[in-house]
Amino acid sequence: MNPLADVADLITELGFSHYGYSAITTPLSWDRYIQWIENNFHGEMDYLKRHLEIKRDLKNIQSSATSIISLAHPYRALQEPTSFPLKHLKTALYAQDSDYHFWLRQKLESIVARLNELHPNDFFMASTDSFPIMERDFSYQNRLGWIGRNSCLIHPKEGSLFLLGNIVTSVDLSQSEALDPLPDFCGKCTRCIDECPTSAIGNDKTINAKKCISYWTIESKANPPLELASKFKGLFFGCDICQTVCPWNQKILKRSEPYQNQLIQSNEEGLVSELRLVLNSSGKQLLKLLNGTPLVRSGQRGLKRNALIVIANLKLQTLADDVRLYLEHEELKEIAKWCLNELSDT
Ligand code: B12
C-alpha cells in the first residue's frame, strides 16, 4: 500500500504532476557531482561547494531522517496566464511567474502540515533549493524521470518542464523491493547538445555553467565573456532551449500554447519599449515592476546587463542612444561599448 495514500489527494489538488519516495542513500551520482565541482563547472556558484557533508548524507540534516519524498510541479506559466509584466523580452518559462522559492515552498509546507497531523511524532522538512539537497538526483532515484542528455529530469508523460521539491522525513518509506530508476529514453537524440547556442552541454549529461546562458543571465554577478554573449540569441533571463527542442516536451508545449506569453505576443515594438523600460528605470522602479518574480534575483545591474546583451544580439539600432548612456557606467561600460560596436557592424 502507498504509505502516502492519505496525502495523495492533497498532492494532486495542489497541482503536482507526479511524486515518489524511497529511503535515503548516498546520492546515486555523488562522484559525478564532486567531479563537476573539481572541473570548476560551477563558476561563481560557490554555495554548491559548501555543505558537502549534508549533500552526501541527508542524515546530517537531522539524524532521524530516513526517507525522502520527491515531487514534481509543472511550470505554472504553462497552465494558466500569469501576471508577469514583461510580455516581449524572452524570459525562461519557469520565471514568467512569481518566484517558485515561495509558492512551491508554500505548497510543500501544506503537505508537511498534513503529514505532521498524521504522524505527530515524526520529522518532516520541505525544500526546494532551500537546503543543500541534490534534488535531481533524489528525484531520479524516486522515479520522477530519467536524467536527460541536457541533465534535466525528463518524464515520459510530463516531459521536463517542471520544478522539483523534496521532503525529508523520519517516516520509513523504504520500498520492500527497491525499484529501478526509469530507463533513459534519450536514445541517440542529441538535439539539446546540437541546439545549445553556447555549447554548454557535454557528452556526459553535465552542463558547464560557465558556458550556460541560464547561468550568465540569472546567477552570475559578473559580465559574460563578450564572445560568448554574442551567442545569447536575444534571451533576456534564463534559457529553455535545451528543453524546448527536446522531443519529450513537444506535446506539453503544444498544449500550453495559449499561455506562452512571449512566443505569441513578442514583436519588435514591444521589445524595444520593454528594453527601454529596463535601461531607463531606477533600481526601485525595477523592483516594483518585477517584485515577487525570480528576476529580482539578478538585481538592477544584472537586468541592465542582460538588456544590453539583448540589444547587441538583436542589433536594435533604435536603442543606440539608450545604450550610450551606459558608456560611463562603472560596471557596464565595457558591455555598452561592445554593444555599440555590434550595432555599428550592421
Ligand atoms: C546550480 C543549478 C543550476 C545551474 C547549473 C545547472 C546544472 N545542470 O548543473 C544553472 C544556473 C546553469 C541552472 C540552470 C537551469 N536550471 Co537549475 N538548478 C541548480 C541547482 C540549484 C543545483 C544543481 C546542481 O547541483 N548542479 C550540479 C550538477 C553536477 O548536478 P545535476 O544537474 O543534478 O547533475 C547531475 C546529473 O547530471 C547526474 N548524472 C548525469 N548522468 C547520470 C547518470 C546516472 C545514472 C545518474 C544516477 C546520474 C547522472 O550527475 C550530476 C551530478 O549529480 C538545482 C536545485 C538543486 N538543489 O538540486 C536547480 C535545478 C536543477 N534547476 C532547475 C531548472 C528548472 C533550471 C533551468 C531550466 C532554468 C532556466 N530555464 O534557465 C536551467 C536548465 C539548465 C540545465 N540544462 O540544467 C530545476 C530542474 C528541474 C528538472 N526537471 O530537471 C532544479 C532541480 C531546481 C528545482 N528545484 O526545480 N541550474
CSV table of C-alpha atoms and ligand atoms in Angstrom, one decimal:
chain,number,residue,atom,x,y,z
A,1,MET,CA,0.0,0.0,0.0
A,2,ASN,CA,1.1,3.5,-0.7
A,3,PRO,CA,2.2,5.0,2.6
A,4,LEU,CA,1.4,8.4,1.3
A,5,ALA,CA,-2.2,7.4,0.4
A,6,ASP,CA,-3.6,9.9,3.0
A,7,VAL,CA,-2.0,12.9,1.3
A,8,ALA,CA,-2.2,11.7,-2.3
A,9,ASP,CA,-5.4,13.7,-3.0
A,10,LEU,CA,-3.9,16.8,-1.4
A,11,ILE,CA,-0.7,16.4,-3.6
A,12,THR,CA,-2.9,16.2,-6.7
A,13,GLU,CA,-5.1,19.2,-5.6
A,14,LEU,CA,-2.0,21.3,-5.1
A,15,GLY,CA,-1.1,20.7,-8.8
A,16,PHE,CA,1.8,18.4,-8.5
A,17,SER,CA,2.1,16.1,-11.5
A,18,HIS,CA,3.9,13.2,-10.0
A,19,TYR,CA,5.8,12.1,-7.0
A,20,GLY,CA,7.8,9.2,-5.5
A,21,TYR,CA,9.7,8.2,-2.3
A,22,SER,CA,12.4,6.0,-1.1
A,23,ALA,CA,14.9,5.5,1.7
A,24,ILE,CA,17.8,8.0,1.9
A,25,THR,CA,21.0,6.7,0.4
A,26,THR,CA,24.2,8.4,-0.7
A,27,PRO,CA,23.1,10.3,-3.9
A,28,LEU,CA,23.5,8.0,-6.9
A,29,SER,CA,25.6,10.5,-8.8
A,30,TRP,CA,27.7,11.7,-5.8
A,31,ASP,CA,31.0,11.0,-7.6
A,32,ARG,CA,29.8,12.8,-10.7
A,33,TYR,CA,28.8,15.8,-8.5
A,34,ILE,CA,32.3,16.0,-6.9
A,35,GLN,CA,33.9,15.7,-10.4
A,36,TRP,CA,31.7,18.5,-11.7
A,37,ILE,CA,32.9,20.8,-8.9
A,38,GLU,CA,36.5,19.7,-9.4
A,39,ASN,CA,36.1,20.6,-13.1
A,40,ASN,CA,35.2,24.1,-11.9
A,41,PHE,CA,31.9,23.9,-13.9
A,42,HIS,CA,30.1,25.7,-11.2
A,43,GLY,CA,31.6,29.1,-12.0
A,44,GLU,CA,30.9,31.6,-9.2
A,45,MET,CA,28.2,29.5,-7.6
A,46,ASP,CA,30.4,28.8,-4.5
A,47,TYR,CA,27.4,27.7,-2.5
A,48,LEU,CA,27.5,24.4,-4.5
A,49,LYS,CA,30.9,23.6,-2.9
A,50,ARG,CA,29.5,24.1,0.6
A,51,HIS,CA,27.7,21.7,2.9
A,52,LEU,CA,29.0,18.7,1.1
A,53,GLU,CA,28.6,16.5,4.1
A,54,ILE,CA,24.9,17.3,4.2
A,55,LYS,CA,24.5,16.6,0.5
A,56,ARG,CA,26.3,13.3,0.8
A,57,ASP,CA,24.3,12.1,3.7
A,58,LEU,CA,20.9,13.8,4.5
A,59,LYS,CA,21.0,12.3,8.0
A,60,ASN,CA,23.3,15.2,8.7
A,61,ILE,CA,20.3,17.5,8.4
A,62,GLN,CA,18.6,15.5,11.2
A,63,SER,CA,19.8,12.2,12.5
A,64,SER,CA,16.3,10.7,12.5
A,65,ALA,CA,15.9,11.3,8.7
A,66,THR,CA,15.4,8.0,6.9
A,67,SER,CA,13.4,8.8,3.7
A,68,ILE,CA,12.9,11.3,1.0
A,69,ILE,CA,9.7,12.3,-0.9
A,70,SER,CA,10.3,14.0,-4.3
A,71,LEU,CA,7.5,15.9,-6.0
A,72,ALA,CA,7.3,17.5,-9.5
A,73,HIS,CA,5.2,20.6,-10.3
A,74,PRO,CA,4.8,21.8,-13.9
A,75,TYR,CA,5.7,25.4,-14.5
A,76,ARG,CA,2.6,27.4,-13.8
A,77,ALA,CA,3.1,29.7,-16.8
A,78,LEU,CA,2.3,26.6,-18.9
A,79,GLN,CA,-1.0,26.0,-17.2
A,80,GLU,CA,-2.6,29.4,-16.8
A,81,PRO,CA,-2.0,33.0,-17.7
A,82,THR,CA,0.2,34.8,-15.2
A,83,SER,CA,0.5,38.4,-14.4
A,84,PHE,CA,4.2,38.5,-15.4
A,85,PRO,CA,4.7,42.1,-16.6
A,86,LEU,CA,7.3,41.6,-19.4
A,87,LYS,CA,5.5,40.2,-22.4
A,88,HIS,CA,8.1,40.6,-25.1
A,89,LEU,CA,11.6,40.0,-23.5
A,90,LYS,CA,12.4,36.4,-23.7
A,91,THR,CA,12.2,35.0,-20.2
A,92,ALA,CA,12.6,31.4,-19.1
A,93,LEU,CA,9.1,29.8,-18.7
A,94,TYR,CA,9.6,29.0,-15.1
A,95,ALA,CA,10.4,32.7,-14.4
A,96,GLN,CA,7.2,34.1,-16.1
A,97,ASP,CA,5.5,33.8,-12.7
A,98,SER,CA,6.1,34.6,-9.1
A,99,ASP,CA,9.2,33.1,-7.6
A,100,TYR,CA,8.8,29.3,-7.0
A,101,HIS,CA,11.0,29.5,-4.0
A,102,PHE,CA,7.9,31.0,-2.3
A,103,TRP,CA,4.8,29.4,-4.0
A,104,LEU,CA,6.3,25.9,-4.4
A,105,ARG,CA,7.7,26.0,-0.9
A,106,GLN,CA,4.2,27.0,0.4
A,107,LYS,CA,2.6,24.0,-1.3
A,108,LEU,CA,5.2,21.7,0.1
A,109,GLU,CA,4.6,23.2,3.6
A,110,SER,CA,0.9,22.4,3.3
A,111,ILE,CA,1.8,18.8,2.6
A,112,VAL,CA,4.2,18.8,5.6
A,113,ALA,CA,1.4,20.3,7.8
A,114,ARG,CA,-0.9,17.4,6.9
A,115,LEU,CA,1.8,14.9,7.4
A,116,ASN,CA,2.6,16.4,10.8
A,117,GLU,CA,-1.0,15.9,11.8
A,118,LEU,CA,-1.0,12.3,10.6
A,119,HIS,CA,2.4,11.5,12.2
A,120,PRO,CA,2.8,13.8,15.1
A,121,ASN,CA,6.0,12.2,16.4
A,122,ASP,CA,7.8,12.3,13.1
A,123,PHE,CA,10.0,14.8,11.4
A,124,PHE,CA,9.3,16.4,8.0
A,125,MET,CA,11.3,19.1,6.2
A,126,ALA,CA,10.4,20.6,2.9
A,127,SER,CA,13.0,22.0,0.5
A,128,THR,CA,13.0,23.5,-3.0
A,129,ASP,CA,16.5,24.9,-3.4
A,130,SER,CA,16.4,25.9,0.2
A,131,PHE,CA,18.6,23.1,1.6
A,132,PRO,CA,21.8,21.5,0.2
A,133,ILE,CA,19.9,18.6,-1.3
A,134,MET,CA,20.8,17.1,-4.7
A,135,GLU,CA,17.2,17.4,-5.9
A,136,ARG,CA,17.5,16.0,-9.3
A,137,ASP,CA,19.4,13.0,-8.0
A,138,PHE,CA,16.9,12.0,-5.4
A,139,SER,CA,14.0,12.7,-7.8
A,140,TYR,CA,15.7,10.4,-10.3
A,141,GLN,CA,16.1,7.8,-7.5
A,142,ASN,CA,12.4,8.3,-6.8
A,143,ARG,CA,11.4,7.7,-10.4
A,144,LEU,CA,10.2,11.1,-11.3
A,145,GLY,CA,12.1,10.9,-14.6
A,146,TRP,CA,15.4,9.9,-16.2
A,147,ILE,CA,18.4,12.2,-16.3
A,148,GLY,CA,18.4,13.6,-19.8
A,149,ARG,CA,21.3,14.4,-22.0
A,150,ASN,CA,20.6,18.1,-21.1
A,151,SER,CA,20.9,17.0,-17.5
A,152,CYS,CA,17.2,17.8,-16.8
A,153,LEU,CA,15.0,15.2,-15.3
A,154,ILE,CA,12.6,14.0,-18.1
A,155,HIS,CA,9.4,12.0,-17.5
A,156,PRO,CA,7.9,10.0,-20.4
A,157,LYS,CA,4.5,11.7,-20.0
A,158,GLU,CA,5.3,15.0,-18.2
A,159,GLY,CA,8.5,16.0,-20.2
A,160,SER,CA,10.9,18.1,-18.2
A,161,LEU,CA,9.2,21.5,-17.9
A,162,PHE,CA,8.6,21.0,-14.1
A,163,LEU,CA,10.1,22.1,-10.9
A,164,LEU,CA,11.2,19.8,-8.1
A,165,GLY,CA,10.6,19.8,-4.4
A,166,ASN,CA,11.7,17.3,-1.8
A,167,ILE,CA,10.5,16.4,1.7
A,168,VAL,CA,13.0,14.7,4.1
A,169,THR,CA,11.3,12.7,6.8
A,170,SER,CA,11.9,10.3,9.7
A,171,VAL,CA,9.0,8.1,8.5
A,172,ASP,CA,10.4,4.9,7.0
A,173,LEU,CA,9.3,5.0,3.3
A,174,SER,CA,11.7,2.3,2.1
A,175,GLN,CA,10.1,0.2,-0.6
A,176,SER,CA,10.0,-3.5,0.1
A,177,GLU,CA,11.7,-4.1,-3.2
A,178,ALA,CA,13.9,-1.3,-4.4
A,179,LEU,CA,12.6,-0.1,-7.8
A,180,ASP,CA,14.9,0.6,-10.6
A,181,PRO,CA,15.1,4.2,-11.8
A,182,LEU,CA,13.2,5.0,-15.0
A,183,PRO,CA,15.0,3.9,-18.1
A,184,ASP,CA,16.8,6.5,-20.2
A,185,PHE,CA,14.7,7.3,-23.3
A,186,CYS,CA,17.1,9.9,-24.8
A,187,GLY,CA,18.3,7.2,-27.2
A,188,LYS,CA,20.6,8.6,-29.9
A,189,CYS,CA,18.9,12.0,-29.9
A,190,THR,CA,21.4,14.9,-29.4
A,191,ARG,CA,19.1,17.8,-30.2
A,192,CYS,CA,19.8,19.6,-26.9
A,193,ILE,CA,23.6,19.4,-27.5
A,194,ASP,CA,23.3,20.4,-31.1
A,195,GLU,CA,21.0,23.4,-30.5
A,196,CYS,CA,22.7,24.9,-27.4
A,197,PRO,CA,24.0,28.2,-28.8
A,198,THR,CA,27.0,28.3,-26.5
A,199,SER,CA,27.9,24.6,-26.5
A,200,ALA,CA,27.4,24.3,-22.7
A,201,ILE,CA,26.3,20.7,-22.7
A,202,GLY,CA,28.9,17.9,-22.5
A,203,ASN,CA,28.5,14.4,-23.7
A,204,ASP,CA,28.2,13.1,-20.2
A,205,LYS,CA,24.9,14.7,-19.2
A,206,THR,CA,26.6,17.6,-17.5
A,207,ILE,CA,26.4,21.4,-18.0
A,208,ASN,CA,29.4,23.6,-17.9
A,209,ALA,CA,27.7,26.5,-16.1
A,210,LYS,CA,30.4,28.9,-17.3
A,211,LYS,CA,29.1,28.4,-20.8
A,212,CYS,CA,25.3,28.3,-20.0
A,213,ILE,CA,23.1,31.2,-20.9
A,214,SER,CA,21.0,30.5,-17.9
A,215,TYR,CA,23.9,30.9,-15.6
A,216,TRP,CA,25.1,34.1,-17.1
A,217,THR,CA,21.7,35.8,-17.2
A,218,ILE,CA,20.4,34.6,-13.8
A,219,GLU,CA,23.2,33.6,-11.4
A,220,SER,CA,26.3,35.4,-12.3
A,221,LYS,CA,27.1,38.8,-10.9
A,222,ALA,CA,29.9,39.3,-13.5
A,223,ASN,CA,29.7,40.2,-17.2
A,224,PRO,CA,30.0,37.2,-19.5
A,225,PRO,CA,32.9,37.0,-21.9
A,226,LEU,CA,31.8,39.1,-24.9
A,227,GLU,CA,32.5,36.3,-27.4
A,228,LEU,CA,30.0,34.1,-25.5
A,229,ALA,CA,27.5,36.9,-25.0
A,230,SER,CA,27.3,37.4,-28.8
A,231,LYS,CA,25.7,33.9,-28.9
A,232,PHE,CA,22.9,34.5,-26.3
A,233,LYS,CA,20.2,34.7,-29.1
A,234,GLY,CA,18.3,37.7,-27.5
A,235,LEU,CA,17.4,35.7,-24.4
A,236,PHE,CA,16.8,38.1,-21.5
A,237,PHE,CA,16.6,35.9,-18.4
A,238,GLY,CA,17.3,32.2,-18.3
A,239,CYS,CA,17.2,29.8,-21.2
A,240,ASP,CA,14.9,26.9,-22.1
A,241,ILE,CA,16.4,26.0,-25.5
A,242,CYS,CA,17.8,22.6,-24.3
A,243,GLN,CA,14.3,21.8,-23.1
A,244,THR,CA,12.1,23.3,-25.8
A,245,VAL,CA,13.9,21.4,-28.6
A,246,CYS,CA,13.5,18.2,-26.6
A,247,PRO,CA,11.1,15.8,-28.3
A,248,TRP,CA,9.7,14.8,-24.9
A,249,ASN,CA,8.4,18.3,-24.3
A,250,GLN,CA,6.6,18.9,-27.7
A,251,LYS,CA,3.2,17.7,-26.6
A,252,ILE,CA,3.3,19.8,-23.4
A,253,LEU,CA,4.4,22.9,-25.3
A,254,LYS,CA,1.7,22.5,-27.9
A,255,ARG,CA,-1.0,22.0,-25.2
A,256,SER,CA,0.1,25.2,-23.4
A,257,GLU,CA,0.5,27.4,-26.4
A,258,PRO,CA,-2.3,29.8,-25.3
A,259,TYR,CA,-0.4,30.7,-22.1
A,260,GLN,CA,3.0,31.2,-23.6
A,261,ASN,CA,3.2,35.0,-23.4
A,262,GLN,CA,6.3,35.7,-25.3
A,263,LEU,CA,6.1,33.1,-28.1
A,264,ILE,CA,2.8,34.6,-29.1
A,265,GLN,CA,3.0,38.3,-28.3
A,266,SER,CA,6.6,39.2,-28.9
A,267,ASN,CA,7.1,41.9,-31.5
A,268,GLU,CA,9.9,44.4,-32.1
A,269,GLU,CA,7.9,47.5,-31.0
A,270,GLY,CA,7.0,45.8,-27.7
A,271,LEU,CA,10.5,44.5,-27.3
A,272,VAL,CA,12.1,47.9,-27.8
A,273,SER,CA,9.8,49.5,-25.3
A,274,GLU,CA,10.5,46.9,-22.6
A,275,LEU,CA,14.2,47.2,-23.1
A,276,ARG,CA,14.0,50.9,-22.8
A,277,LEU,CA,12.0,50.5,-19.6
A,278,VAL,CA,14.7,48.2,-18.1
A,279,LEU,CA,17.5,50.5,-19.1
A,280,ASN,CA,15.9,53.7,-18.0
A,281,SER,CA,14.3,52.6,-14.7
A,282,SER,CA,15.9,53.1,-11.3
A,283,GLY,CA,16.5,50.0,-9.1
A,284,LYS,CA,13.5,50.9,-7.1
A,285,GLN,CA,11.2,51.1,-10.2
A,286,LEU,CA,12.5,47.8,-11.4
A,287,LEU,CA,11.9,46.2,-8.1
A,288,LYS,CA,8.4,47.5,-8.0
A,289,LEU,CA,7.7,46.2,-11.6
A,290,LEU,CA,9.2,42.8,-11.0
A,291,ASN,CA,8.5,42.3,-7.3
A,292,GLY,CA,8.0,38.7,-6.3
A,293,THR,CA,9.3,37.3,-9.6
A,294,PRO,CA,12.6,35.4,-10.0
A,295,LEU,CA,14.0,38.3,-12.0
A,296,VAL,CA,14.7,40.4,-8.9
A,297,ARG,CA,17.5,37.8,-8.2
A,298,SER,CA,19.6,39.4,-11.0
A,299,GLY,CA,19.3,42.9,-9.4
A,300,GLN,CA,19.2,46.2,-11.3
A,301,ARG,CA,22.7,45.8,-12.7
A,302,GLY,CA,22.2,42.2,-13.9
A,303,LEU,CA,18.9,43.1,-15.6
A,304,LYS,CA,20.5,46.1,-17.4
A,305,ARG,CA,23.5,43.9,-18.4
A,306,ASN,CA,21.1,41.4,-19.8
A,307,ALA,CA,19.2,44.2,-21.7
A,308,LEU,CA,22.4,45.5,-23.3
A,309,ILE,CA,23.2,42.0,-24.5
A,310,VAL,CA,19.7,41.5,-26.0
A,311,ILE,CA,20.1,44.8,-27.9
A,312,ALA,CA,23.5,43.7,-29.2
A,313,ASN,CA,22.2,40.2,-30.2
A,314,LEU,CA,19.2,41.5,-32.0
A,315,LYS,CA,21.0,44.6,-33.4
A,316,LEU,CA,18.3,47.0,-32.2
A,317,GLN,CA,19.7,50.2,-33.7
A,318,THR,CA,16.8,52.3,-32.4
A,319,LEU,CA,18.2,51.9,-28.9
A,320,ALA,CA,21.7,53.1,-29.6
A,321,ASP,CA,21.1,56.4,-27.7
A,322,ASP,CA,19.8,54.5,-24.7
A,323,VAL,CA,23.0,52.3,-24.7
A,324,ARG,CA,25.3,55.3,-24.9
A,325,LEU,CA,24.0,56.4,-21.5
A,326,TYR,CA,25.9,53.4,-20.1
A,327,LEU,CA,29.3,54.3,-21.6
A,328,GLU,CA,30.3,55.9,-18.3
A,329,HIS,CA,28.7,53.3,-16.0
A,330,GLU,CA,31.4,51.8,-13.7
A,331,GLU,CA,30.3,48.1,-14.2
A,332,LEU,CA,28.5,48.2,-17.6
A,333,LYS,CA,30.7,50.4,-19.7
A,334,GLU,CA,32.6,47.5,-21.3
A,335,ILE,CA,29.3,45.8,-22.3
A,336,ALA,CA,27.8,49.1,-23.5
A,337,LYS,CA,30.9,49.8,-25.7
A,338,TRP,CA,30.7,46.2,-27.1
A,339,CYS,CA,27.0,46.6,-27.7
A,340,LEU,CA,27.5,49.9,-29.7
A,341,ASN,CA,30.2,48.1,-31.7
A,342,GLU,CA,27.8,45.3,-32.6
A,343,LEU,CA,25.2,47.9,-33.6
A,344,SER,CA,27.7,49.7,-35.8
A,345,ASP,CA,28.5,46.5,-37.6
A,346,THR,CA,25.0,46.3,-39.1
B,1,B12,C1,23.1,25.1,-9.8
B,1,B12,C2,21.8,24.9,-10.6
B,1,B12,C3,21.7,25.4,-11.9
B,1,B12,C4,23.0,25.8,-12.7
B,1,B12,C5,23.7,24.5,-13.1
B,1,B12,C6,22.8,23.5,-13.9
B,1,B12,C7,23.3,22.1,-13.9
B,1,B12,N1,22.8,21.4,-14.9
B,1,B12,O1,24.1,21.7,-13.2
B,1,B12,C8,22.4,26.7,-13.8
B,1,B12,C9,22.3,28.1,-13.3
B,1,B12,C10,23.1,26.6,-15.1
B,1,B12,C11,21.0,26.1,-13.9
B,1,B12,C12,20.2,26.2,-15.0
B,1,B12,C13,18.9,25.7,-15.0
B,1,B12,N2,18.2,25.2,-14.0
B,1,B12,CO1,18.9,24.8,-12.3
B,1,B12,N3,19.5,24.3,-10.6
B,1,B12,C14,20.6,24.3,-10.0
B,1,B12,C15,20.6,23.6,-8.6
B,1,B12,C16,20.5,24.8,-7.5
B,1,B12,C17,21.7,22.7,-8.3
B,1,B12,C18,22.0,21.7,-9.4
B,1,B12,C19,23.4,21.1,-9.3
B,1,B12,O2,23.7,20.6,-8.2
B,1,B12,N4,24.1,21.0,-10.3
B,1,B12,C20,25.4,20.4,-10.4
B,1,B12,C21,25.2,19.2,-11.3
B,1,B12,C22,26.5,18.5,-11.4
B,1,B12,O3,24.2,18.4,-10.8
B,1,B12,P1,22.9,17.9,-11.6
B,1,B12,O4,22.3,18.9,-12.5
B,1,B12,O5,22.0,17.5,-10.5
B,1,B12,O6,23.5,16.8,-12.5
B,1,B12,C23,23.7,15.5,-12.1
B,1,B12,C24,23.2,14.6,-13.2
B,1,B12,O7,23.6,15.1,-14.4
B,1,B12,C25,23.8,13.4,-12.8
B,1,B12,N5,24.0,12.4,-13.8
B,1,B12,C26,24.5,12.5,-15.1
B,1,B12,N6,24.4,11.4,-15.7
B,1,B12,C27,23.9,10.5,-14.8
B,1,B12,C28,23.7,9.1,-15.0
B,1,B12,C29,23.2,8.4,-13.8
B,1,B12,C30,22.9,7.0,-14.0
B,1,B12,C31,23.0,9.1,-12.6
B,1,B12,C32,22.5,8.4,-11.4
B,1,B12,C33,23.2,10.5,-12.5
B,1,B12,C34,23.7,11.1,-13.6
B,1,B12,O8,25.1,13.7,-12.2
B,1,B12,C35,25.1,15.1,-11.9
B,1,B12,C36,25.7,15.2,-10.5
B,1,B12,O9,24.8,14.9,-9.5
B,1,B12,C37,19.2,22.8,-8.7
B,1,B12,C38,18.4,22.7,-7.4
B,1,B12,C39,19.0,21.6,-6.5
B,1,B12,N7,19.2,21.9,-5.3
B,1,B12,O10,19.3,20.5,-7.0
B,1,B12,C40,18.5,23.6,-9.8
B,1,B12,C41,17.6,22.8,-10.8
B,1,B12,C42,18.5,21.6,-11.3
B,1,B12,N8,17.4,23.7,-11.9
B,1,B12,C43,16.3,23.6,-12.5
B,1,B12,C44,15.9,24.4,-13.6
B,1,B12,C45,14.4,24.4,-13.9
B,1,B12,C46,16.8,25.1,-14.4
B,1,B12,C47,16.6,25.7,-15.7
B,1,B12,C48,15.6,25.0,-16.6
B,1,B12,C49,16.2,27.2,-15.5
B,1,B12,C50,16.2,28.0,-16.8
B,1,B12,N9,15.1,27.9,-17.6
B,1,B12,O11,17.0,28.8,-17.1
B,1,B12,C51,18.1,25.7,-16.3
B,1,B12,C52,18.3,24.3,-17.0
B,1,B12,C53,19.8,24.2,-17.5
B,1,B12,C54,20.2,22.7,-17.5
B,1,B12,N10,20.1,22.1,-18.7
B,1,B12,O12,20.5,22.1,-16.4
B,1,B12,C55,15.4,22.5,-11.8
B,1,B12,C56,15.5,21.3,-12.7
B,1,B12,C57,14.1,20.5,-12.9
B,1,B12,C58,14.3,19.4,-13.8
B,1,B12,N11,13.2,19.0,-14.5
B,1,B12,O13,15.3,18.8,-14.0
B,1,B12,C59,16.2,22.3,-10.4
B,1,B12,C60,16.1,20.9,-9.8
B,1,B12,C61,15.5,23.4,-9.5
B,1,B12,C62,14.2,22.9,-8.9
B,1,B12,N12,14.1,22.8,-7.6
B,1,B12,O14,13.3,22.6,-9.6
B,1,B12,N13,20.6,25.5,-12.7
